[in-house]
Amino acid sequence: MKSMTGYARIDTIIMGKSIYIELKSYNNRYLNFKAVLPNWLSSLEPFVREYFVPKLQRGDIEFVLRCTHTNEVDEFTVNEQLVKAYTDALKHIAHLTEQPYSPSIEYIASQSGVLVYDKAEDLEAWKQALLPVLDLVFTAFDQARSEEGMRCQRNIQQQLDTIAVSVTQIEQQYEHIESVFEQTLKQKYQDFIATTCDDTRILQEVALLLVKYTINEEVVRLHSHLETIKAEINTNTASSKRFDFICQEMNREINTISSKSISYEVSREVVIVKEAIENIREQLKNLE
């Protein structure tokens, strides 16, 4: 079980250049992978994507590679037409907004395509050099996600234990439901009729109430869902989406029990179970 949030960074030297690599992720229902590379290495984006995407299931993933220093003299060509186009556009915006305009060389130079890197890089050599570095950064990233996932898993298991205790308490309360119905009905007959009540009629009424208020099926299904989710968490055989589906089913059963509640004690345990289920679903939002 892994968290969707993770972070790893590596500073290294590749092909004579000081390289900074960062891999980070945030929660997302789907997989969204983004690679940020220098212009002169932009052709490596498919290679980077093919490396990481099969290893991930979901999350907002961002891979950043930047060159922080080089011992070589960088060879750039200025795209003069693009510089003029940027300058004219900025002046036009300033005119329309009636704002003073002072051209910023640094800003224009930072725009995509203004400075063109002339030196052709050996992309195959870069791929081979990058592979072990990508392995290192992904291993650190995956370890961070696993550690966070373990913390979430421990919290989920605590919530499941809370649910199991409350379901057992609810079950025990309903073990004596028949006698409670019988005593209540007899008391009502005596209060309103003031005569000896008909035992046969009492049994009929009790039978009808038991049909209406029994929760045996709901309790059995709750126990089954608890066993399923505990087993799959321990073996990591299911995704968080499946766990969330099981939580929805548990919530359905506990809502049915709530509608059949006959005592304060049962209602109290229902609230505890619903709160624990909600806590689990919040944790599942952080898991892959």
PDB file of N, CA and C in Angstrom, residues 87-149:
ATOM      1  N   THR A  87       8.537  41.527 -28.162  1.00  0.00           N
ATOM      2  CA  THR A  87       8.660  42.950 -27.800  1.00  0.00           C
ATOM      3  C   THR A  87       7.462  43.747 -28.296  1.00  0.00           C
ATOM      4  N   ASP A  88       7.077  43.527 -29.552  1.00  0.00           N
ATOM      5  CA  ASP A  88       5.928  44.248 -30.123  1.00  0.00           C
ATOM      6  C   ASP A  88       4.649  43.912 -29.366  1.00  0.00           C
ATOM      7  N   ALA A  89       4.488  42.637 -29.015  1.00  0.00           N
ATOM      8  CA  ALA A  89       3.276  42.219 -28.306  1.00  0.00           C
ATOM      9  C   ALA A  89       3.200  42.876 -26.932  1.00  0.00           C
ATOM     10  N   LEU A  90       4.317  42.931 -26.229  1.00  0.00           N
ATOM     11  CA  LEU A  90       4.339  43.538 -24.900  1.00  0.00           C
ATOM     12  C   LEU A  90       4.078  45.040 -24.974  1.00  0.00           C
ATOM     13  N   LYS A  91       4.639  45.680 -26.009  1.00  0.00           N
ATOM     14  CA  LYS A  91       4.395  47.117 -26.184  1.00  0.00           C
ATOM     15  C   LYS A  91       2.918  47.374 -26.482  1.00  0.00           C
ATOM     16  N   HIS A  92       2.332  46.501 -27.277  1.00  0.00           N
ATOM     17  CA  HIS A  92       0.919  46.666 -27.633  1.00  0.00           C
ATOM     18  C   HIS A  92       0.033  46.514 -26.389  1.00  0.00           C
ATOM     19  N   ILE A  93       0.370  45.542 -25.557  1.00  0.00           N
ATOM     20  CA  ILE A  93      -0.384  45.347 -24.316  1.00  0.00           C
ATOM     21  C   ILE A  93      -0.258  46.579 -23.419  1.00  0.00           C
ATOM     22  N   ALA A  94       0.970  47.127 -23.335  1.00  0.00           N
ATOM     23  CA  ALA A  94       1.195  48.323 -22.525  1.00  0.00           C
ATOM     24  C   ALA A  94       0.363  49.492 -23.054  1.00  0.00           C
ATOM     25  N   HIS A  95       0.300  49.607 -24.384  1.00  0.00           N
ATOM     26  CA  HIS A  95      -0.490  50.684 -24.989  1.00  0.00           C
ATOM     27  C   HIS A  95      -1.977  50.517 -24.680  1.00  0.00           C
ATOM     28  N   LEU A  96      -2.480  49.299 -24.793  1.00  0.00           N
ATOM     29  CA  LEU A  96      -3.897  49.050 -24.548  1.00  0.00           C
ATOM     30  C   LEU A  96      -4.279  49.310 -23.091  1.00  0.00           C
ATOM     31  N   THR A  97      -3.383  48.978 -22.197  1.00  0.00           N
ATOM     32  CA  THR A  97      -3.670  49.157 -20.764  1.00  0.00           C
ATOM     33  C   THR A  97      -3.222  50.508 -20.235  1.00  0.00           C
ATOM     34  N   GLU A  98      -2.603  51.314 -21.132  1.00  0.00           N
ATOM     35  CA  GLU A  98      -2.129  52.638 -20.765  1.00  0.00           C
ATOM     36  C   GLU A  98      -1.181  52.579 -19.569  1.00  0.00           C
ATOM     37  N   GLN A  99      -0.290  51.578 -19.620  1.00  0.00           N
ATOM     38  CA  GLN A  99       0.696  51.388 -18.567  1.00  0.00           C
ATOM     39  C   GLN A  99       2.090  51.674 -19.129  1.00  0.00           C
ATOM     40  N   PRO A 100       2.989  52.252 -18.327  1.00  0.00           N
ATOM     41  CA  PRO A 100       4.366  52.456 -18.807  1.00  0.00           C
ATOM     42  C   PRO A 100       5.045  51.113 -19.049  1.00  0.00           C
ATOM     43  N   TYR A 101       5.869  51.033 -20.084  1.00  0.00           N
ATOM     44  CA  TYR A 101       6.504  49.764 -20.425  1.00  0.00           C
ATOM     45  C   TYR A 101       8.012  49.934 -20.535  1.00  0.00           C
ATOM     46  N   SER A 102       8.721  49.088 -19.841  1.00  0.00           N
ATOM     47  CA  SER A 102      10.178  49.071 -19.911  1.00  0.00           C
ATOM     48  C   SER A 102      10.599  47.648 -20.258  1.00  0.00           C
ATOM     49  N   PRO A 103      11.116  47.430 -21.465  1.00  0.00           N
ATOM     50  CA  PRO A 103      11.450  46.065 -21.901  1.00  0.00           C
ATOM     51  C   PRO A 103      12.411  45.377 -20.932  1.00  0.00           C
ATOM     52  N   SER A 104      12.108  44.151 -20.588  1.00  0.00           N
ATOM     53  CA  SER A 104      12.974  43.347 -19.728  1.00  0.00           C
ATOM     54  C   SER A 104      13.671  42.302 -20.590  1.00  0.00           C
ATOM     55  N   ILE A 105      14.946  42.465 -20.770  1.00  0.00           N
ATOM     56  CA  ILE A 105      15.706  41.536 -21.605  1.00  0.00           C
ATOM     57  C   ILE A 105      15.666  40.125 -21.014  1.00  0.00           C
ATOM     58  N   GLU A 106      15.799  40.043 -19.694  1.00  0.00           N
ATOM     59  CA  GLU A 106      15.810  38.737 -19.042  1.00  0.00           C
ATOM     60  C   GLU A 106      14.490  37.997 -19.272  1.00  0.00           C
ATOM     61  N   TYR A 107      13.374  38.770 -19.187  1.00  0.00           N
ATOM     62  CA  TYR A 107      12.061  38.141 -19.361  1.00  0.00           C
ATOM     63  C   TYR A 107      11.900  37.612 -20.790  1.00  0.00           C
ATOM     64  N   ILE A 108      12.282  38.432 -21.781  1.00  0.00           N
ATOM     65  CA  ILE A 108      12.135  38.019 -23.176  1.00  0.00           C
ATOM     66  C   ILE A 108      13.053  36.831 -23.470  1.00  0.00           C
ATOM     67  N   ALA A 109      14.276  36.874 -22.938  1.00  0.00           N
ATOM     68  CA  ALA A 109      15.227  35.791 -23.184  1.00  0.00           C
ATOM     69  C   ALA A 109      14.760  34.477 -22.575  1.00  0.00           C
ATOM     70  N   SER A 110      13.948  34.543 -21.524  1.00  0.00           N
ATOM     71  CA  SER A 110      13.479  33.325 -20.852  1.00  0.00           C
ATOM     72  C   SER A 110      12.321  32.656 -21.572  1.00  0.00           C
ATOM     73  N   GLN A 111      11.744  33.331 -22.569  1.00  0.00           N
ATOM     74  CA  GLN A 111      10.612  32.755 -23.290  1.00  0.00           C
ATOM     75  C   GLN A 111      11.065  31.617 -24.200  1.00  0.00           C
ATOM     76  N   SER A 112      10.171  30.646 -24.331  1.00  0.00           N
ATOM     77  CA  SER A 112      10.486  29.457 -25.120  1.00  0.00           C
ATOM     78  C   SER A 112      10.796  29.827 -26.571  1.00  0.00           C
ATOM     79  N   GLY A 113      11.916  29.316 -27.064  1.00  0.00           N
ATOM     80  CA  GLY A 113      12.275  29.495 -28.466  1.00  0.00           C
ATOM     81  C   GLY A 113      13.118  30.706 -28.764  1.00  0.00           C
ATOM     82  N   VAL A 114      13.290  31.597 -27.780  1.00  0.00           N
ATOM     83  CA  VAL A 114      14.084  32.805 -28.029  1.00  0.00           C
ATOM     84  C   VAL A 114      15.563  32.454 -28.175  1.00  0.00           C
ATOM     85  N   LEU A 115      16.062  31.644 -27.258  1.00  0.00           N
ATOM     86  CA  LEU A 115      17.440  31.172 -27.342  1.00  0.00           C
ATOM     87  C   LEU A 115      17.421  29.721 -27.820  1.00  0.00           C
ATOM     88  N   VAL A 116      18.039  29.469 -28.938  1.00  0.00           N
ATOM     89  CA  VAL A 116      18.049  28.126 -29.518  1.00  0.00           C
ATOM     90  C   VAL A 116      19.426  27.513 -29.302  1.00  0.00           C
ATOM     91  N   TYR A 117      19.428  26.330 -28.683  1.00  0.00           N
ATOM     92  CA  TYR A 117      20.684  25.632 -28.398  1.00  0.00           C
ATOM     93  C   TYR A 117      21.182  24.963 -29.677  1.00  0.00           C
ATOM     94  N   ASP A 118      22.368  25.374 -30.118  1.00  0.00           N
ATOM     95  CA  ASP A 118      22.870  24.921 -31.409  1.00  0.00           C
ATOM     96  C   ASP A 118      23.542  23.551 -31.355  1.00  0.00           C
ATOM     97  N   LYS A 119      24.133  23.259 -30.242  1.00  0.00           N
ATOM     98  CA  LYS A 119      24.911  22.033 -30.193  1.00  0.00           C
ATOM     99  C   LYS A 119      24.001  20.811 -30.162  1.00  0.00           C
ATOM    100  N   ALA A 120      24.193  19.907 -31.069  1.00  0.00           N
ATOM    101  CA  ALA A 120      23.371  18.694 -31.138  1.00  0.00           C
ATOM    102  C   ALA A 120      23.836  17.714 -30.068  1.00  0.00           C
ATOM    103  N   GLU A 121      22.906  17.271 -29.237  1.00  0.00           N
ATOM    104  CA  GLU A 121      23.238  16.320 -28.182  1.00  0.00           C
ATOM    105  C   GLU A 121      23.046  14.889 -28.696  1.00  0.00           C
ATOM    106  N   ASP A 122      23.866  13.993 -28.191  1.00  0.00           N
ATOM    107  CA  ASP A 122      23.734  12.572 -28.518  1.00  0.00           C
ATOM    108  C   ASP A 122      22.644  12.009 -27.613  1.00  0.00           C
ATOM    109  N   LEU A 123      21.412  11.952 -28.113  1.00  0.00           N
ATOM    110  CA  LEU A 123      20.271  11.561 -27.284  1.00  0.00           C
ATOM    111  C   LEU A 123      20.376  10.121 -26.791  1.00  0.00           C
ATOM    112  N   GLU A 124      20.919   9.241 -27.629  1.00  0.00           N
ATOM    113  CA  GLU A 124      21.073   7.841 -27.196  1.00  0.00           C
ATOM    114  C   GLU A 124      22.055   7.749 -26.031  1.00  0.00           C
ATOM    115  N   ALA A 125      23.118   8.530 -26.100  1.00  0.00           N
ATOM    116  CA  ALA A 125      24.087   8.539 -25.000  1.00  0.00           C
ATOM    117  C   ALA A 125      23.433   9.095 -23.733  1.00  0.00           C
ATOM    118  N   TRP A 126      22.595  10.116 -23.900  1.00  0.00           N
ATOM    119  CA  TRP A 126      21.891  10.681 -22.747  1.00  0.00           C
ATOM    120  C   TRP A 126      20.935   9.663 -22.128  1.00  0.00           C
ATOM    121  N   LYS A 127      20.265   8.900 -22.966  1.00  0.00           N
ATOM    122  CA  LYS A 127      19.350   7.871 -22.444  1.00  0.00           C
ATOM    123  C   LYS A 127      20.101   6.854 -21.586  1.00  0.00           C
ATOM    124  N   GLN A 128      21.218   6.391 -22.101  1.00  0.00           N
ATOM    125  CA  GLN A 128      22.006   5.401 -21.362  1.00  0.00           C
ATOM    126  C   GLN A 128      22.542   5.980 -20.051  1.00  0.00           C
ATOM    127  N   ALA A 129      22.952   7.243 -20.087  1.00  0.00           N
ATOM    128  CA  ALA A 129      23.488   7.877 -18.879  1.00  0.00           C
ATOM    129  C   ALA A 129      22.390   8.172 -17.869  1.00  0.00           C
ATOM    130  N   LEU A 130      21.190   8.454 -18.370  1.00  0.00           N
ATOM    131  CA  LEU A 130      20.080   8.803 -17.481  1.00  0.00           C
ATOM    132  C   LEU A 130      19.485   7.595 -16.764  1.00  0.00           C
ATOM    133  N   LEU A 131      19.509   6.431 -17.410  1.00  0.00           N
ATOM    134  CA  LEU A 131      18.811   5.267 -16.851  1.00  0.00           C
ATOM    135  C   LEU A 131      19.154   4.971 -15.392  1.00  0.00           C
ATOM    136  N   PRO A 132      20.443   4.826 -15.032  1.00  0.00           N
ATOM    137  CA  PRO A 132      20.751   4.539 -13.624  1.00  0.00           C
ATOM    138  C   PRO A 132      20.332   5.656 -12.680  1.00  0.00           C
ATOM    139  N   VAL A 133      20.351   6.904 -13.176  1.00  0.00           N
ATOM    140  CA  VAL A 133      19.926   8.031 -12.346  1.00  0.00           C
ATOM    141  C   VAL A 133      18.418   7.986 -12.128  1.00  0.00           C
ATOM    142  N   LEU A 134      17.674   7.651 -13.179  1.00  0.00           N
ATOM    143  CA  LEU A 134      16.224   7.516 -13.041  1.00  0.00           C
ATOM    144  C   LEU A 134      15.878   6.385 -12.066  1.00  0.00           C
ATOM    145  N   ASP A 135      16.660   5.307 -12.131  1.00  0.00           N
ATOM    146  CA  ASP A 135      16.442   4.200 -11.176  1.00  0.00           C
ATOM    147  C   ASP A 135      16.609   4.686  -9.737  1.00  0.00           C
ATOM    148  N   LEU A 136      17.651   5.484  -9.509  1.00  0.00           N
ATOM    149  CA  LEU A 136      17.923   5.979  -8.161  1.00  0.00           C
ATOM    150  C   LEU A 136      16.808   6.900  -7.666  1.00  0.00           C
ATOM    151  N   VAL A 137      16.390   7.834  -8.518  1.00  0.00           N
ATOM    152  CA  VAL A 137      15.384   8.796  -8.080  1.00  0.00           C
ATOM    153  C   VAL A 137      14.039   8.111  -7.872  1.00  0.00           C
ATOM    154  N   PHE A 138      13.710   7.131  -8.723  1.00  0.00           N
ATOM    155  CA  PHE A 138      12.431   6.437  -8.534  1.00  0.00           C
ATOM    156  C   PHE A 138      12.450   5.565  -7.286  1.00  0.00           C
ATOM    157  N   THR A 139      13.585   4.935  -7.002  1.00  0.00           N
ATOM    158  CA  THR A 139      13.684   4.111  -5.792  1.00  0.00           C
ATOM    159  C   THR A 139      13.457   4.956  -4.543  1.00  0.00           C
ATOM    160  N   ALA A 140      14.082   6.138  -4.488  1.00  0.00           N
ATOM    161  CA  ALA A 140      13.906   7.040  -3.338  1.00  0.00           C
ATOM    162  C   ALA A 140      12.468   7.547  -3.276  1.00  0.00           C
ATOM    163  N   PHE A 141      11.909   7.872  -4.423  1.00  0.00           N
ATOM    164  CA  PHE A 141      10.533   8.347  -4.505  1.00  0.00           C
ATOM    165  C   PHE A 141       9.559   7.270  -4.045  1.00  0.00           C
ATOM    166  N   ASP A 142       9.759   6.047  -4.519  1.00  0.00           N
ATOM    167  CA  ASP A 142       8.872   4.935  -4.177  1.00  0.00           C
ATOM    168  C   ASP A 142       8.977   4.588  -2.696  1.00  0.00           C
ATOM    169  N   GLN A 143      10.178   4.689  -2.140  1.00  0.00           N
ATOM    170  CA  GLN A 143      10.372   4.424  -0.714  1.00  0.00           C
ATOM    171  C   GLN A 143       9.614   5.436   0.127  1.00  0.00           C
ATOM    172  N   ALA A 144       9.651   6.707  -0.283  1.00  0.00           N
ATOM    173  CA  ALA A 144       8.912   7.749   0.443  1.00  0.00           C
ATOM    174  C   ALA A 144       7.416   7.480   0.404  1.00  0.00           C
ATOM    175  N   ARG A 145       6.917   7.043  -0.755  1.00  0.00           N
ATOM    176  CA  ARG A 145       5.487   6.736  -0.871  1.00  0.00           C
ATOM    177  C   ARG A 145       5.111   5.518  -0.036  1.00  0.00           C
ATOM    178  N   SER A 146       5.998   4.533   0.012  1.00  0.00           N
ATOM    179  CA  SER A 146       5.724   3.316   0.793  1.00  0.00           C
ATOM    180  C   SER A 146       5.661   3.623   2.283  1.00  0.00           C
ATOM    181  N   GLU A 147       6.581   4.462   2.761  1.00  0.00           N
ATOM    182  CA  GLU A 147       6.593   4.820   4.180  1.00  0.00           C
ATOM    183  C   GLU A 147       5.324   5.576   4.569  1.00  0.00           C
ATOM    184  N   GLU A 148       4.919   6.517   3.708  1.00  0.00           N
ATOM    185  CA  GLU A 148       3.681   7.249   3.975  1.00  0.00           C
ATOM    186  C   GLU A 148       2.475   6.309   3.888  1.00  0.00           C
ATOM    187  N   GLY A 149       2.527   5.367   2.936  1.00  0.00           N
ATOM    188  CA  GLY A 149       1.443   4.391   2.800  1.00  0.00           C
ATOM    189  C   GLY A 149       1.311   3.508   4.023  1.00  0.00           C
TER     190      GLY A 149
END
